[in-house]
Amino acid sequence: MKFYNAQDYQPQCEDRFRHYQTCIHEILPLSKIEHIGSSSIPHAMSKGDLDIYVEIEQAQFDHAILALKKFGFVEQQDTLRTNELCMLISPHEEVALQVVVQNSIFQFFLSFRDKLCANSQLVKQYNRLKIHCLDSDPEIYRRYKSAFIEHVLQMD
């Protein structure tokens, strides 16, 4: 695994986010589209990938997934999939969409981002976790990352 310092990837991710935000808004004009993940958090290290949050009404969930698939995204197979969450990825570049139903528990993507954006010490802890996992198996990294996210979400 390789992680990049914020200044080495965040400007490009922000440009890519704006592009995708415009395209997704054309396909799903009633959706809420937000930049999430490490690339949306100042000073956060990242693998350089882009994560996008797409929030939609429950009644439009299946339609939204189908529309995004027609746009070229494919459903991620090795991750949680419910009737309120679907992760889609681009086969051409490292972009993931978290398609989330409004008012679902999966709004935690925004809460996590917001908590780190508001607390530079949490960002430093998150970066240290990533540095610690540089030579680790990706599954070990995912476990540490999940525990960290859970810890942050439980904070007041």
PDB file of C-alpha atoms in Angstrom:
ATOM      1  CA  MET A   1       0.000   0.000   0.000  1.00  0.00           C
ATOM      2  CA  LYS A   2       1.149   3.489  -0.764  1.00  0.00           C
ATOM      3  CA  PHE A   3      -0.171   6.658   0.834  1.00  0.00           C
ATOM      4  CA  TYR A   4       0.266  10.181  -0.471  1.00  0.00           C
ATOM      5  CA  ASN A   5       0.596  13.389   1.491  1.00  0.00           C
ATOM      6  CA  ALA A   6      -2.348  15.739   1.093  1.00  0.00           C
ATOM      7  CA  GLN A   7      -0.556  18.307  -1.053  1.00  0.00           C
ATOM      8  CA  ASP A   8       0.411  15.563  -3.523  1.00  0.00           C
ATOM      9  CA  TYR A   9      -3.108  14.392  -4.351  1.00  0.00           C
ATOM     10  CA  GLN A  10      -5.868  16.595  -2.899  1.00  0.00           C
ATOM     11  CA  PRO A  11      -5.912  19.289  -5.620  1.00  0.00           C
ATOM     12  CA  GLN A  12      -6.361  16.638  -8.324  1.00  0.00           C
ATOM     13  CA  CYS A  13      -9.046  14.850  -6.300  1.00  0.00           C
ATOM     14  CA  GLU A  14     -10.931  18.111  -5.806  1.00  0.00           C
ATOM     15  CA  ASP A  15     -10.893  18.738  -9.577  1.00  0.00           C
ATOM     16  CA  ARG A  16     -12.097  15.192 -10.263  1.00  0.00           C
ATOM     17  CA  PHE A  17     -14.805  15.562  -7.625  1.00  0.00           C
ATOM     18  CA  ARG A  18     -16.153  18.739  -9.283  1.00  0.00           C
ATOM     19  CA  HIS A  19     -16.270  16.926 -12.630  1.00  0.00           C
ATOM     20  CA  TYR A  20     -18.139  13.936 -11.201  1.00  0.00           C
ATOM     21  CA  GLN A  21     -20.413  16.164  -9.135  1.00  0.00           C
ATOM     22  CA  THR A  22     -21.572  17.923 -12.299  1.00  0.00           C
ATOM     23  CA  CYS A  23     -22.084  14.658 -14.190  1.00  0.00           C
ATOM     24  CA  ILE A  24     -23.952  12.947 -11.349  1.00  0.00           C
ATOM     25  CA  HIS A  25     -26.140  15.990 -10.790  1.00  0.00           C
ATOM     26  CA  GLU A  26     -27.188  15.816 -14.463  1.00  0.00           C
ATOM     27  CA  ILE A  27     -28.150  12.142 -14.053  1.00  0.00           C
ATOM     28  CA  LEU A  28     -29.683  12.479 -10.558  1.00  0.00           C
ATOM     29  CA  PRO A  29     -30.750  16.127 -10.149  1.00  0.00           C
ATOM     30  CA  LEU A  30     -32.453  15.544  -6.781  1.00  0.00           C
ATOM     31  CA  SER A  31     -29.470  13.845  -5.170  1.00  0.00           C
ATOM     32  CA  LYS A  32     -27.122  15.281  -2.569  1.00  0.00           C
ATOM     33  CA  ILE A  33     -23.551  14.898  -3.800  1.00  0.00           C
ATOM     34  CA  GLU A  34     -20.620  15.423  -1.430  1.00  0.00           C
ATOM     35  CA  HIS A  35     -16.905  14.805  -1.411  1.00  0.00           C
ATOM     36  CA  ILE A  36     -16.028  12.319   1.354  1.00  0.00           C
ATOM     37  CA  GLY A  37     -13.083  10.162   2.325  1.00  0.00           C
ATOM     38  CA  SER A  38      -9.519  11.215   3.028  1.00  0.00           C
ATOM     39  CA  SER A  39      -9.280  13.376  -0.068  1.00  0.00           C
ATOM     40  CA  SER A  40     -11.974  15.648   1.411  1.00  0.00           C
ATOM     41  CA  ILE A  41     -10.151  16.115   4.732  1.00  0.00           C
ATOM     42  CA  PRO A  42      -7.418  18.777   4.900  1.00  0.00           C
ATOM     43  CA  HIS A  43      -3.956  17.300   5.564  1.00  0.00           C
ATOM     44  CA  ALA A  44      -5.156  13.684   5.446  1.00  0.00           C
ATOM     45  CA  MET A  45      -2.946  11.080   3.811  1.00  0.00           C
ATOM     46  CA  SER A  46      -4.598   8.876   1.222  1.00  0.00           C
ATOM     47  CA  LYS A  47      -4.088   6.206  -1.387  1.00  0.00           C
ATOM     48  CA  GLY A  48      -5.072   8.956  -3.822  1.00  0.00           C
ATOM     49  CA  ASP A  49      -8.534   7.647  -4.543  1.00  0.00           C
ATOM     50  CA  LEU A  50     -11.718   9.708  -4.671  1.00  0.00           C
ATOM     51  CA  ASP A  51     -14.837   8.897  -2.642  1.00  0.00           C
ATOM     52  CA  ILE A  52     -18.159  10.526  -3.433  1.00  0.00           C
ATOM     53  CA  TYR A  53     -21.317  10.422  -1.337  1.00  0.00           C
ATOM     54  CA  VAL A  54     -24.569  10.306  -3.315  1.00  0.00           C
ATOM     55  CA  GLU A  55     -27.663  10.609  -1.139  1.00  0.00           C
ATOM     56  CA  ILE A  56     -31.035   9.797  -2.643  1.00  0.00           C
ATOM     57  CA  GLU A  57     -34.609   9.229  -1.489  1.00  0.00           C
ATOM     58  CA  GLN A  58     -35.503   5.596  -0.775  1.00  0.00           C
ATOM     59  CA  ALA A  59     -37.985   5.532  -3.653  1.00  0.00           C
ATOM     60  CA  GLN A  60     -35.205   6.534  -6.084  1.00  0.00           C
ATOM     61  CA  PHE A  61     -32.484   4.232  -4.735  1.00  0.00           C
ATOM     62  CA  ASP A  62     -32.716   1.446  -7.328  1.00  0.00           C
ATOM     63  CA  HIS A  63     -33.181   3.960 -10.153  1.00  0.00           C
ATOM     64  CA  ALA A  64     -30.094   5.876  -9.008  1.00  0.00           C
ATOM     65  CA  ILE A  65     -27.942   2.746  -8.986  1.00  0.00           C
ATOM     66  CA  LEU A  66     -29.122   1.772 -12.459  1.00  0.00           C
ATOM     67  CA  ALA A  67     -28.502   5.293 -13.791  1.00  0.00           C
ATOM     68  CA  LEU A  68     -24.979   5.360 -12.344  1.00  0.00           C
ATOM     69  CA  LYS A  69     -24.247   1.943 -13.832  1.00  0.00           C
ATOM     70  CA  LYS A  70     -25.305   3.267 -17.253  1.00  0.00           C
ATOM     71  CA  PHE A  71     -22.844   6.109 -16.646  1.00  0.00           C
ATOM     72  CA  GLY A  72     -20.076   3.484 -16.405  1.00  0.00           C
ATOM     73  CA  PHE A  73     -19.868   2.536 -12.733  1.00  0.00           C
ATOM     74  CA  VAL A  74     -20.022  -1.064 -11.542  1.00  0.00           C
ATOM     75  CA  GLU A  75     -21.208  -2.453  -8.239  1.00  0.00           C
ATOM     76  CA  GLN A  76     -18.425  -3.318  -5.789  1.00  0.00           C
ATOM     77  CA  GLN A  77     -18.821  -7.005  -4.942  1.00  0.00           C
ATOM     78  CA  ASP A  78     -16.749  -7.440  -1.785  1.00  0.00           C
ATOM     79  CA  THR A  79     -18.382  -4.824   0.404  1.00  0.00           C
ATOM     80  CA  LEU A  80     -21.557  -4.239   2.380  1.00  0.00           C
ATOM     81  CA  ARG A  81     -24.676  -3.902   0.211  1.00  0.00           C
ATOM     82  CA  THR A  82     -28.115  -3.180   1.677  1.00  0.00           C
ATOM     83  CA  ASN A  83     -31.365  -1.586   0.541  1.00  0.00           C
ATOM     84  CA  GLU A  84     -29.918   1.713   1.858  1.00  0.00           C
ATOM     85  CA  LEU A  85     -26.276   1.484   0.730  1.00  0.00           C
ATOM     86  CA  CYS A  86     -24.568   0.504  -2.488  1.00  0.00           C
ATOM     87  CA  MET A  87     -20.929   1.116  -3.379  1.00  0.00           C
ATOM     88  CA  LEU A  88     -20.170   1.652  -7.041  1.00  0.00           C
ATOM     89  CA  ILE A  89     -16.703   1.966  -8.501  1.00  0.00           C
ATOM     90  CA  SER A  90     -15.257   3.200 -11.755  1.00  0.00           C
ATOM     91  CA  PRO A  91     -13.413   0.511 -13.688  1.00  0.00           C
ATOM     92  CA  HIS A  92     -11.263   3.240 -15.301  1.00  0.00           C
ATOM     93  CA  GLU A  93      -9.971   5.224 -12.345  1.00  0.00           C
ATOM     94  CA  GLU A  94      -9.957   5.077  -8.571  1.00  0.00           C
ATOM     95  CA  VAL A  95     -13.363   6.595  -7.880  1.00  0.00           C
ATOM     96  CA  ALA A  96     -15.960   5.114  -5.544  1.00  0.00           C
ATOM     97  CA  LEU A  97     -19.541   6.250  -5.091  1.00  0.00           C
ATOM     98  CA  GLN A  98     -21.354   5.545  -1.851  1.00  0.00           C
ATOM     99  CA  VAL A  99     -25.017   5.610  -2.836  1.00  0.00           C
ATOM    100  CA  VAL A 100     -26.941   6.186   0.386  1.00  0.00           C
ATOM    101  CA  VAL A 101     -30.624   6.543   1.248  1.00  0.00           C
ATOM    102  CA  GLN A 102     -31.633   9.787   2.971  1.00  0.00           C
ATOM    103  CA  ASN A 103     -31.907   9.575   6.762  1.00  0.00           C
ATOM    104  CA  SER A 104     -30.239   6.165   6.889  1.00  0.00           C
ATOM    105  CA  ILE A 105     -27.513   5.090   9.280  1.00  0.00           C
ATOM    106  CA  PHE A 106     -25.087   5.419   6.376  1.00  0.00           C
ATOM    107  CA  GLN A 107     -24.995   9.175   6.730  1.00  0.00           C
ATOM    108  CA  PHE A 108     -22.045   8.421   9.008  1.00  0.00           C
ATOM    109  CA  PHE A 109     -19.804   9.007   5.962  1.00  0.00           C
ATOM    110  CA  LEU A 110     -20.578  12.709   6.356  1.00  0.00           C
ATOM    111  CA  SER A 111     -20.283  12.662  10.140  1.00  0.00           C
ATOM    112  CA  PHE A 112     -16.848  11.048  10.005  1.00  0.00           C
ATOM    113  CA  ARG A 113     -15.607  13.537   7.426  1.00  0.00           C
ATOM    114  CA  ASP A 114     -16.976  16.490   9.386  1.00  0.00           C
ATOM    115  CA  LYS A 115     -15.441  15.334  12.674  1.00  0.00           C
ATOM    116  CA  LEU A 116     -12.004  15.001  11.112  1.00  0.00           C
ATOM    117  CA  CYS A 117     -12.300  18.327   9.275  1.00  0.00           C
ATOM    118  CA  ALA A 118     -13.026  19.961  12.635  1.00  0.00           C
ATOM    119  CA  ASN A 119     -10.215  18.269  14.573  1.00  0.00           C
ATOM    120  CA  SER A 120      -6.634  18.314  13.306  1.00  0.00           C
ATOM    121  CA  GLN A 121      -5.545  15.942  16.104  1.00  0.00           C
ATOM    122  CA  LEU A 122      -7.872  13.267  14.741  1.00  0.00           C
ATOM    123  CA  VAL A 123      -6.375  13.790  11.277  1.00  0.00           C
ATOM    124  CA  LYS A 124      -2.890  13.294  12.741  1.00  0.00           C
ATOM    125  CA  GLN A 125      -4.051  10.081  14.451  1.00  0.00           C
ATOM    126  CA  TYR A 126      -5.594   8.877  11.195  1.00  0.00           C
ATOM    127  CA  ASN A 127      -2.354   9.608   9.327  1.00  0.00           C
ATOM    128  CA  ARG A 128      -0.323   7.746  11.963  1.00  0.00           C
ATOM    129  CA  LEU A 129      -2.632   4.745  11.569  1.00  0.00           C
ATOM    130  CA  LYS A 130      -1.966   4.768   7.826  1.00  0.00           C
ATOM    131  CA  ILE A 131       1.794   5.059   8.277  1.00  0.00           C
ATOM    132  CA  HIS A 132       1.654   2.172  10.755  1.00  0.00           C
ATOM    133  CA  CYS A 133      -0.130   0.052   8.131  1.00  0.00           C
ATOM    134  CA  LEU A 134       2.164   0.835   5.179  1.00  0.00           C
ATOM    135  CA  ASP A 135       3.602  -2.671   4.992  1.00  0.00           C
ATOM    136  CA  SER A 136       0.502  -4.428   6.285  1.00  0.00           C
ATOM    137  CA  ASP A 137      -1.940  -6.639   4.512  1.00  0.00           C
ATOM    138  CA  PRO A 138      -4.886  -4.552   3.164  1.00  0.00           C
ATOM    139  CA  GLU A 139      -7.276  -6.528   5.376  1.00  0.00           C
ATOM    140  CA  ILE A 140      -5.346  -5.521   8.502  1.00  0.00           C
ATOM    141  CA  TYR A 141      -5.466  -1.901   7.355  1.00  0.00           C
ATOM    142  CA  ARG A 142      -9.255  -2.161   6.851  1.00  0.00           C
ATOM    143  CA  ARG A 143      -9.674  -3.520  10.394  1.00  0.00           C
ATOM    144  CA  TYR A 144      -7.617  -0.712  11.953  1.00  0.00           C
ATOM    145  CA  LYS A 145      -9.398   1.855   9.823  1.00  0.00           C
ATOM    146  CA  SER A 146     -12.847   0.500  10.782  1.00  0.00           C
ATOM    147  CA  ALA A 147     -11.961   0.610  14.473  1.00  0.00           C
ATOM    148  CA  PHE A 148     -10.716   4.185  14.114  1.00  0.00           C
ATOM    149  CA  ILE A 149     -13.861   5.270  12.267  1.00  0.00           C
ATOM    150  CA  GLU A 150     -16.054   3.656  14.924  1.00  0.00           C
ATOM    151  CA  HIS A 151     -14.064   5.422  17.669  1.00  0.00           C
ATOM    152  CA  VAL A 152     -14.428   8.802  15.965  1.00  0.00           C
ATOM    153  CA  LEU A 153     -18.164   8.351  15.382  1.00  0.00           C
ATOM    154  CA  GLN A 154     -18.704   7.595  19.068  1.00  0.00           C
ATOM    155  CA  MET A 155     -17.042  10.837  20.111  1.00  0.00           C
ATOM    156  CA  ASP A 156     -19.273  13.758  21.109  1.00  0.00           C
TER     157      ASP A 156
END
